[in-house]
Amino acid sequence: TARHSVVIVGGGSAGIATAASMIRRRPGLDIAIVEPSAVHFYQPGWTMVGGGVFTLDQTARPMAEVMPGGVKWIRSGAAGFDPENKTVHLDGGGEVGYDVLVVAVGNRLAWEEITGLEEALGRNGVTSNYRYDLAPYTWRLVQQIKSGRALFTQPPMPIKCAGAPQKAMYLSCSEWEKAGHLGSIEVEFHNAGSVLFGVPDYVPALMETVDRYGIGLNFGSNLVAVDGPAREATFRTESGEVTRRFDMLHVCPPQKGHPLVAASDLADEAGYVDIDQATMRHTRYPDVFALGDCGNTANAKTAAAARKQAPVVAVNVLAALAGREPEAGYDGYGSCPLTVERGKIVLAEFAYGGKVSPTLPKWLINGTKPSRLAWHLKADALPPIYWHGMLKGREWLVNPMPLY
Ligand code: FAD
């Protein structure tokens, strides 16, 4: 069995950032990344593709390009975790051993939980920015539709980027407003939850946006079935099932713990890796860490959170390799740039407990109000910061905050 000091499973935002951070701290460290995909995706860009702001190719790069130098890329899927024997099983029957394991496999989009959805997607006005290939269809629909009814859905929490279902809706409305069609389009938001956004400080600005676009809000309304050809969506509500006809339907799929995690000893009851909220270390296996969307920390599941978690995990993995206790802690930071119109963003930044946690001073960006500068941050600054800062482990650039 091949063996490495550190094995990272998953080469997404969290896995690559962590590897890069560790290599910067300890050049020459023996790290392997288990990752089957030939492409690395910048998912936060998909909202902007759906809004006609980014092209698709701005949101993807060959995996080989983002693999940090000196890291061994095991181009295979992981098939199982055996933490007792410090081994990861690979697709096709191989295995790889580790001194320390970092799990970063992301979560799972459960499209199949909505009856008829998988067949309906990509046709008949049914779309989702949660899929790379469908985000451009969102933009095509927005341009085509001049009247009728547009539905936007949000499933039960937890989901990655909890603001993304709203972002899709506001960017669409902004476009229709500009084109003069908004008055002829009935827009409805169907949210399985009971609030517009989990952190109350940001709700007033979002409510103003909802009023401005004349959006019909439906809380406790959970999409359960889609009939593409009939253009009908069915929602479960407290008062029974409700079916709505649509011309456009933007779906955010229900989300689950990754099946690989859920089937392993690493999982909590919900199927997420059971880790300490501060150190990111497994609660039962001290040589296992996790970060990103697969972990059960109570932060917003965002790339922004992974950006802050990666150096914490890097420091604590190096400590574990040296036989020391964790030395760094994560405060629960996550961020959600809510695109309330094309050109303006409500920049939600918050830590554990919904504590508002802005990076920049208030006079530059007041996160609770729509901001032009925040739009430029998202549209112009964050993509290069992601590719050249976060994925390269340049923490002085992206993470000037002290650990612990
Ligand atoms: P991912 O980036 O999903 O990576 C998981 C990796 O694991 C993938 O490379 C996958 O191939 C790999 N993998 C899967 N199964 C296996 C296996 N069996 N073996 C080995 N590898 C495996 N975040 C923000 O910060 N701001 C935003 O504005 C924002 N907007 C978003 C909008 C949309 C539409 C979406 C979908 C997401 C958005 N996010 C945003 C969330 C952000 O993209 C995720 O939180 C982030 O990608 C999490 O990183 P991760 O590494 O945990 O998971």
XYZ file of N, CA, C and O in Angstrom, residues 21 23 28 49 81 123 127-128 131 133 153 185 219 246 274 311 314 338 342 345-346 364-365 369 379 389:
104
model
N -1.650 25.671 1.315
C -1.264 26.299 2.578
C -0.211 25.453 3.299
O 0.773 25.985 3.843
N 1.929 23.283 1.931
C 3.194 23.288 1.178
C 3.970 24.583 1.449
O 5.182 24.585 1.556
N 8.082 20.618 0.601
C 8.581 19.247 0.551
C 7.730 18.252 1.328
O 7.984 17.044 1.269
N -22.610 33.552 -14.055
C -22.911 33.004 -15.387
C -24.420 33.079 -15.627
O -24.872 33.533 -16.688
N -13.593 5.111 3.682
C -12.610 5.496 4.704
C -12.496 4.369 5.726
O -13.504 3.837 6.178
N -34.627 22.064 -20.044
C -35.673 22.211 -21.069
C -36.918 22.825 -20.445
O -37.023 22.861 -19.221
N -34.339 25.280 -14.856
C -32.892 25.495 -14.820
C -32.371 25.523 -13.385
O -33.143 25.479 -12.427
N -31.031 25.573 -13.252
C -30.403 25.702 -11.945
C -28.973 26.194 -12.074
O -28.174 25.604 -12.812
N -25.724 23.832 -11.320
C -25.020 22.930 -12.234
C -24.299 23.750 -13.289
O -24.899 24.618 -13.930
N -23.340 23.126 -16.280
C -23.867 23.129 -17.649
C -25.206 23.857 -17.762
O -25.645 24.154 -18.872
N -36.774 28.563 -6.240
C -36.995 27.709 -5.064
C -35.764 27.591 -4.187
O -34.632 27.699 -4.656
N -44.057 40.206 -15.593
C -43.592 38.900 -15.098
C -43.899 38.796 -13.607
O -43.518 39.652 -12.813
N -43.006 31.306 2.333
C -42.171 30.540 3.265
C -42.856 29.211 3.579
O -44.063 29.071 3.431
N -45.573 27.533 -14.500
C -44.454 28.479 -14.633
C -44.020 28.618 -16.089
O -44.275 27.742 -16.921
N -17.835 14.555 11.423
C -18.067 15.049 12.783
C -16.781 15.672 13.325
O -15.887 14.970 13.777
N -6.138 27.485 6.293
C -4.920 27.659 7.087
C -5.031 27.078 8.488
O -4.029 26.632 9.047
N -4.332 23.506 7.972
C -2.909 23.334 7.643
C -2.059 23.382 8.913
O -1.220 22.504 9.156
N -24.688 38.879 -1.745
C -26.042 38.794 -2.309
C -26.205 39.835 -3.410
O -26.263 41.039 -3.153
N -27.882 43.946 -10.814
C -26.638 43.923 -11.567
C -25.879 45.211 -11.256
O -26.344 46.299 -11.595
N -24.290 44.789 -4.522
C -24.291 43.589 -3.674
C -24.489 43.967 -2.212
O -23.952 44.966 -1.741
N -25.285 43.147 -1.516
C -25.351 43.183 -0.058
C -24.356 42.124 0.411
O -24.558 40.926 0.207
N -15.948 51.742 3.811
C -15.678 51.233 2.458
C -16.856 50.397 1.957
O -17.384 50.643 0.875
N -17.232 49.385 2.747
C -18.414 48.585 2.416
C -19.229 48.387 3.683
O -18.764 47.758 4.639
N -26.048 47.215 3.480
C -26.675 48.042 2.434
C -26.120 47.617 1.070
O -24.962 47.229 0.969
N -17.227 40.722 -8.723
C -17.115 40.550 -10.177
C -15.661 40.637 -10.654
O -15.283 39.962 -11.606
N -4.683 33.572 -5.028
C -4.439 33.732 -3.597
C -4.799 32.466 -2.840
O -3.941 31.721 -2.383
